[in-house]
Amino acid sequence: MRNALHFFRHGIFYSFAVGIESLAPFLLAPLLTRYLSIYEYGLWAIFQSAAALLRPLLGLTFDDYVRMRYYQHAEVKVIHYLPSMMLVSAAVASVVGALFFAFNGVVGDFLQFPASWLWAIVAVAWLYAMFYLLLAFFQFDERHKGFAITHFIQA
């Protein structure tokens, strides 16, 4: 019974924290559509979509690695690998950023996005990847306040 109560409490907490992040775009939509033109709103949507698509590539799904090691009850603390994970991810982001820079005309035309702003997509995608990596550490180290505050800041 105690485990069921623990499971229920944590489920409610994490659902609420993730719900805040999901609710933010919904609440911002009326504000954005009022002040942005159709073209500008479309650019914002392309930017968000492209960053979301790049996040798994740049983050190399290290957040899933953290989850896997937690469920394997690994003796080694995964937190010791955090700097290495961030460095490898930053290197991949640098390579992708260099490719975007080298082929900015092609990528910009394909995405229908200004080529001079492609670097921002890579930067935001990398920050998203680091954000989800940090959330995985908070969640599996049972740092509930850090998890909720990080979700709130990101939202």
PDB file of C-alpha atoms in Angstrom:
ATOM      1  CA  MET A   1       0.000   0.000   0.000  1.00  0.00           C
ATOM      2  CA  ARG A   2       2.841   2.353   0.853  1.00  0.00           C
ATOM      3  CA  ASN A   3       4.463   1.790  -2.551  1.00  0.00           C
ATOM      4  CA  ALA A   4       1.156   2.506  -4.274  1.00  0.00           C
ATOM      5  CA  LEU A   5       0.801   5.794  -2.387  1.00  0.00           C
ATOM      6  CA  HIS A   6       4.397   6.717  -3.232  1.00  0.00           C
ATOM      7  CA  PHE A   7       3.764   5.875  -6.900  1.00  0.00           C
ATOM      8  CA  PHE A   8       0.534   7.919  -6.948  1.00  0.00           C
ATOM      9  CA  ARG A   9       2.148  10.981  -5.306  1.00  0.00           C
ATOM     10  CA  HIS A  10       5.078  10.981  -7.706  1.00  0.00           C
ATOM     11  CA  GLY A  11       2.801  10.407 -10.685  1.00  0.00           C
ATOM     12  CA  ILE A  12       0.666  13.416  -9.782  1.00  0.00           C
ATOM     13  CA  PHE A  13       3.721  15.584  -9.139  1.00  0.00           C
ATOM     14  CA  TYR A  14       5.464  14.773 -12.425  1.00  0.00           C
ATOM     15  CA  SER A  15       2.231  15.062 -14.388  1.00  0.00           C
ATOM     16  CA  PHE A  16       1.689  18.536 -12.986  1.00  0.00           C
ATOM     17  CA  ALA A  17       5.283  19.620 -13.697  1.00  0.00           C
ATOM     18  CA  VAL A  18       5.178  18.346 -17.287  1.00  0.00           C
ATOM     19  CA  GLY A  19       1.708  19.856 -17.714  1.00  0.00           C
ATOM     20  CA  ILE A  20       3.102  23.317 -16.970  1.00  0.00           C
ATOM     21  CA  GLU A  21       5.532  22.965 -19.873  1.00  0.00           C
ATOM     22  CA  SER A  22       2.801  21.732 -22.199  1.00  0.00           C
ATOM     23  CA  LEU A  23       0.390  24.473 -21.178  1.00  0.00           C
ATOM     24  CA  ALA A  24       2.769  27.385 -21.884  1.00  0.00           C
ATOM     25  CA  PRO A  25       2.503  27.340 -25.720  1.00  0.00           C
ATOM     26  CA  PHE A  26      -1.269  27.080 -25.461  1.00  0.00           C
ATOM     27  CA  LEU A  27      -1.387  30.171 -23.234  1.00  0.00           C
ATOM     28  CA  LEU A  28       1.075  32.078 -25.433  1.00  0.00           C
ATOM     29  CA  ALA A  29      -0.777  31.402 -28.705  1.00  0.00           C
ATOM     30  CA  PRO A  30      -3.350  34.228 -28.323  1.00  0.00           C
ATOM     31  CA  LEU A  31      -0.603  36.688 -27.418  1.00  0.00           C
ATOM     32  CA  LEU A  32       1.649  35.627 -30.285  1.00  0.00           C
ATOM     33  CA  THR A  33      -1.123  35.643 -32.876  1.00  0.00           C
ATOM     34  CA  ARG A  34      -2.163  39.132 -31.802  1.00  0.00           C
ATOM     35  CA  TYR A  35       1.297  40.684 -32.202  1.00  0.00           C
ATOM     36  CA  LEU A  36       2.878  38.597 -34.963  1.00  0.00           C
ATOM     37  CA  SER A  37       1.948  38.552 -38.602  1.00  0.00           C
ATOM     38  CA  ILE A  38       1.034  35.252 -40.240  1.00  0.00           C
ATOM     39  CA  TYR A  39       4.533  35.079 -41.745  1.00  0.00           C
ATOM     40  CA  GLU A  40       6.243  35.771 -38.403  1.00  0.00           C
ATOM     41  CA  TYR A  41       4.069  33.229 -36.606  1.00  0.00           C
ATOM     42  CA  GLY A  42       4.954  30.689 -39.295  1.00  0.00           C
ATOM     43  CA  LEU A  43       8.664  31.400 -38.762  1.00  0.00           C
ATOM     44  CA  TRP A  44       8.209  30.881 -35.031  1.00  0.00           C
ATOM     45  CA  ALA A  45       6.466  27.555 -35.664  1.00  0.00           C
ATOM     46  CA  ILE A  46       9.202  26.421 -38.078  1.00  0.00           C
ATOM     47  CA  PHE A  47      11.847  27.438 -35.553  1.00  0.00           C
ATOM     48  CA  GLN A  48      10.175  25.439 -32.762  1.00  0.00           C
ATOM     49  CA  SER A  49       9.645  22.403 -34.991  1.00  0.00           C
ATOM     50  CA  ALA A  50      13.195  22.396 -36.343  1.00  0.00           C
ATOM     51  CA  ALA A  51      14.660  22.727 -32.836  1.00  0.00           C
ATOM     52  CA  ALA A  52      12.455  19.873 -31.600  1.00  0.00           C
ATOM     53  CA  LEU A  53      13.590  17.674 -34.515  1.00  0.00           C
ATOM     54  CA  LEU A  54      17.280  18.439 -33.899  1.00  0.00           C
ATOM     55  CA  ARG A  55      17.119  17.847 -30.127  1.00  0.00           C
ATOM     56  CA  PRO A  56      17.508  14.045 -30.231  1.00  0.00           C
ATOM     57  CA  LEU A  57      20.405  14.323 -32.682  1.00  0.00           C
ATOM     58  CA  LEU A  58      22.288  16.919 -30.656  1.00  0.00           C
ATOM     59  CA  GLY A  59      21.513  15.395 -27.285  1.00  0.00           C
ATOM     60  CA  LEU A  60      22.389  11.895 -28.504  1.00  0.00           C
ATOM     61  CA  THR A  61      19.548  10.718 -26.237  1.00  0.00           C
ATOM     62  CA  PHE A  62      21.793  10.916 -23.184  1.00  0.00           C
ATOM     63  CA  ASP A  63      18.646  11.502 -21.131  1.00  0.00           C
ATOM     64  CA  ASP A  64      17.518   7.993 -22.124  1.00  0.00           C
ATOM     65  CA  TYR A  65      20.926   6.663 -21.089  1.00  0.00           C
ATOM     66  CA  VAL A  66      20.430   8.172 -17.635  1.00  0.00           C
ATOM     67  CA  ARG A  67      17.032   6.500 -17.385  1.00  0.00           C
ATOM     68  CA  MET A  68      18.436   3.152 -18.529  1.00  0.00           C
ATOM     69  CA  ARG A  69      21.292   3.230 -16.011  1.00  0.00           C
ATOM     70  CA  TYR A  70      18.849   4.104 -13.249  1.00  0.00           C
ATOM     71  CA  TYR A  71      16.633   1.140 -14.028  1.00  0.00           C
ATOM     72  CA  GLN A  72      19.655  -1.152 -14.185  1.00  0.00           C
ATOM     73  CA  HIS A  73      20.523  -0.014 -10.667  1.00  0.00           C
ATOM     74  CA  ALA A  74      24.011   0.849 -11.803  1.00  0.00           C
ATOM     75  CA  GLU A  75      26.626   1.093  -9.094  1.00  0.00           C
ATOM     76  CA  VAL A  76      28.374   3.915 -10.935  1.00  0.00           C
ATOM     77  CA  LYS A  77      26.882   7.346 -10.421  1.00  0.00           C
ATOM     78  CA  VAL A  78      25.915   8.621 -13.855  1.00  0.00           C
ATOM     79  CA  ILE A  79      26.275  12.222 -12.662  1.00  0.00           C
ATOM     80  CA  HIS A  80      30.066  11.787 -12.962  1.00  0.00           C
ATOM     81  CA  TYR A  81      29.606  11.486 -16.722  1.00  0.00           C
ATOM     82  CA  LEU A  82      27.612  14.703 -17.064  1.00  0.00           C
ATOM     83  CA  PRO A  83      30.551  16.908 -18.202  1.00  0.00           C
ATOM     84  CA  SER A  84      31.527  14.316 -20.820  1.00  0.00           C
ATOM     85  CA  MET A  85      27.943  14.050 -22.051  1.00  0.00           C
ATOM     86  CA  MET A  86      27.707  17.826 -22.370  1.00  0.00           C
ATOM     87  CA  LEU A  87      31.057  18.057 -24.166  1.00  0.00           C
ATOM     88  CA  VAL A  88      30.220  15.327 -26.690  1.00  0.00           C
ATOM     89  CA  SER A  89      26.810  16.874 -27.283  1.00  0.00           C
ATOM     90  CA  ALA A  90      28.396  20.319 -27.760  1.00  0.00           C
ATOM     91  CA  ALA A  91      30.837  18.823 -30.279  1.00  0.00           C
ATOM     92  CA  VAL A  92      27.955  17.283 -32.251  1.00  0.00           C
ATOM     93  CA  ALA A  93      26.108  20.630 -32.097  1.00  0.00           C
ATOM     94  CA  SER A  94      29.237  22.372 -33.415  1.00  0.00           C
ATOM     95  CA  VAL A  95      29.452  19.965 -36.355  1.00  0.00           C
ATOM     96  CA  VAL A  96      25.754  20.399 -37.155  1.00  0.00           C
ATOM     97  CA  GLY A  97      26.131  24.170 -36.788  1.00  0.00           C
ATOM     98  CA  ALA A  98      29.104  24.120 -39.182  1.00  0.00           C
ATOM     99  CA  LEU A  99      27.075  22.107 -41.687  1.00  0.00           C
ATOM    100  CA  PHE A 100      24.185  24.564 -41.356  1.00  0.00           C
ATOM    101  CA  PHE A 101      26.647  27.413 -41.915  1.00  0.00           C
ATOM    102  CA  ALA A 102      28.251  25.738 -44.918  1.00  0.00           C
ATOM    103  CA  PHE A 103      24.928  24.905 -46.524  1.00  0.00           C
ATOM    104  CA  ASN A 104      22.875  27.791 -45.127  1.00  0.00           C
ATOM    105  CA  GLY A 105      21.288  28.613 -48.464  1.00  0.00           C
ATOM    106  CA  VAL A 106      20.105  25.063 -49.077  1.00  0.00           C
ATOM    107  CA  VAL A 107      18.921  24.497 -45.498  1.00  0.00           C
ATOM    108  CA  GLY A 108      17.294  27.928 -45.333  1.00  0.00           C
ATOM    109  CA  ASP A 109      15.436  27.330 -48.593  1.00  0.00           C
ATOM    110  CA  PHE A 110      14.368  23.868 -47.497  1.00  0.00           C
ATOM    111  CA  LEU A 111      13.027  25.117 -44.166  1.00  0.00           C
ATOM    112  CA  GLN A 112      11.741  28.385 -45.627  1.00  0.00           C
ATOM    113  CA  PHE A 113      13.625  30.056 -42.789  1.00  0.00           C
ATOM    114  CA  PRO A 114      16.099  32.972 -42.909  1.00  0.00           C
ATOM    115  CA  ALA A 115      19.566  31.493 -43.397  1.00  0.00           C
ATOM    116  CA  SER A 116      21.146  34.064 -41.089  1.00  0.00           C
ATOM    117  CA  TRP A 117      19.148  32.634 -38.150  1.00  0.00           C
ATOM    118  CA  LEU A 118      19.902  28.933 -38.647  1.00  0.00           C
ATOM    119  CA  TRP A 119      22.553  29.056 -35.925  1.00  0.00           C
ATOM    120  CA  ALA A 120      19.795  29.899 -33.427  1.00  0.00           C
ATOM    121  CA  ILE A 121      17.939  26.681 -34.250  1.00  0.00           C
ATOM    122  CA  VAL A 122      21.056  24.646 -33.449  1.00  0.00           C
ATOM    123  CA  ALA A 123      21.707  26.605 -30.250  1.00  0.00           C
ATOM    124  CA  VAL A 124      18.140  26.217 -28.975  1.00  0.00           C
ATOM    125  CA  ALA A 125      18.056  22.522 -29.908  1.00  0.00           C
ATOM    126  CA  TRP A 126      21.258  21.954 -27.916  1.00  0.00           C
ATOM    127  CA  LEU A 127      19.827  23.860 -24.956  1.00  0.00           C
ATOM    128  CA  TYR A 128      16.661  21.730 -25.173  1.00  0.00           C
ATOM    129  CA  ALA A 129      18.835  18.591 -25.125  1.00  0.00           C
ATOM    130  CA  MET A 130      20.722  19.817 -22.053  1.00  0.00           C
ATOM    131  CA  PHE A 131      17.429  20.743 -20.409  1.00  0.00           C
ATOM    132  CA  TYR A 132      16.038  17.216 -20.846  1.00  0.00           C
ATOM    133  CA  LEU A 133      19.314  15.703 -19.647  1.00  0.00           C
ATOM    134  CA  LEU A 134      19.125  17.823 -16.498  1.00  0.00           C
ATOM    135  CA  LEU A 135      15.498  16.813 -15.989  1.00  0.00           C
ATOM    136  CA  ALA A 136      16.443  13.137 -16.198  1.00  0.00           C
ATOM    137  CA  PHE A 137      19.061  13.639 -13.486  1.00  0.00           C
ATOM    138  CA  PHE A 138      16.600  15.511 -11.288  1.00  0.00           C
ATOM    139  CA  GLN A 139      13.890  12.915 -11.779  1.00  0.00           C
ATOM    140  CA  PHE A 140      15.984   9.851 -11.003  1.00  0.00           C
ATOM    141  CA  ASP A 141      17.905  11.483  -8.179  1.00  0.00           C
ATOM    142  CA  GLU A 142      14.476  12.340  -6.723  1.00  0.00           C
ATOM    143  CA  ARG A 143      15.128  16.074  -6.637  1.00  0.00           C
ATOM    144  CA  HIS A 144      11.512  17.071  -7.032  1.00  0.00           C
ATOM    145  CA  LYS A 145      11.982  20.792  -6.445  1.00  0.00           C
ATOM    146  CA  GLY A 146      14.752  21.006  -9.025  1.00  0.00           C
ATOM    147  CA  PHE A 147      12.614  19.118 -11.527  1.00  0.00           C
ATOM    148  CA  ALA A 148       9.607  21.403 -11.014  1.00  0.00           C
ATOM    149  CA  ILE A 149      11.634  24.636 -11.003  1.00  0.00           C
ATOM    150  CA  THR A 150      13.503  23.631 -14.171  1.00  0.00           C
ATOM    151  CA  HIS A 151      10.242  22.825 -15.946  1.00  0.00           C
ATOM    152  CA  PHE A 152       8.721  26.113 -14.810  1.00  0.00           C
ATOM    153  CA  ILE A 153      11.742  28.143 -15.989  1.00  0.00           C
ATOM    154  CA  GLN A 154      11.736  26.406 -19.362  1.00  0.00           C
ATOM    155  CA  ALA A 155       8.008  26.959 -19.819  1.00  0.00           C
TER     156      ALA A 155
END
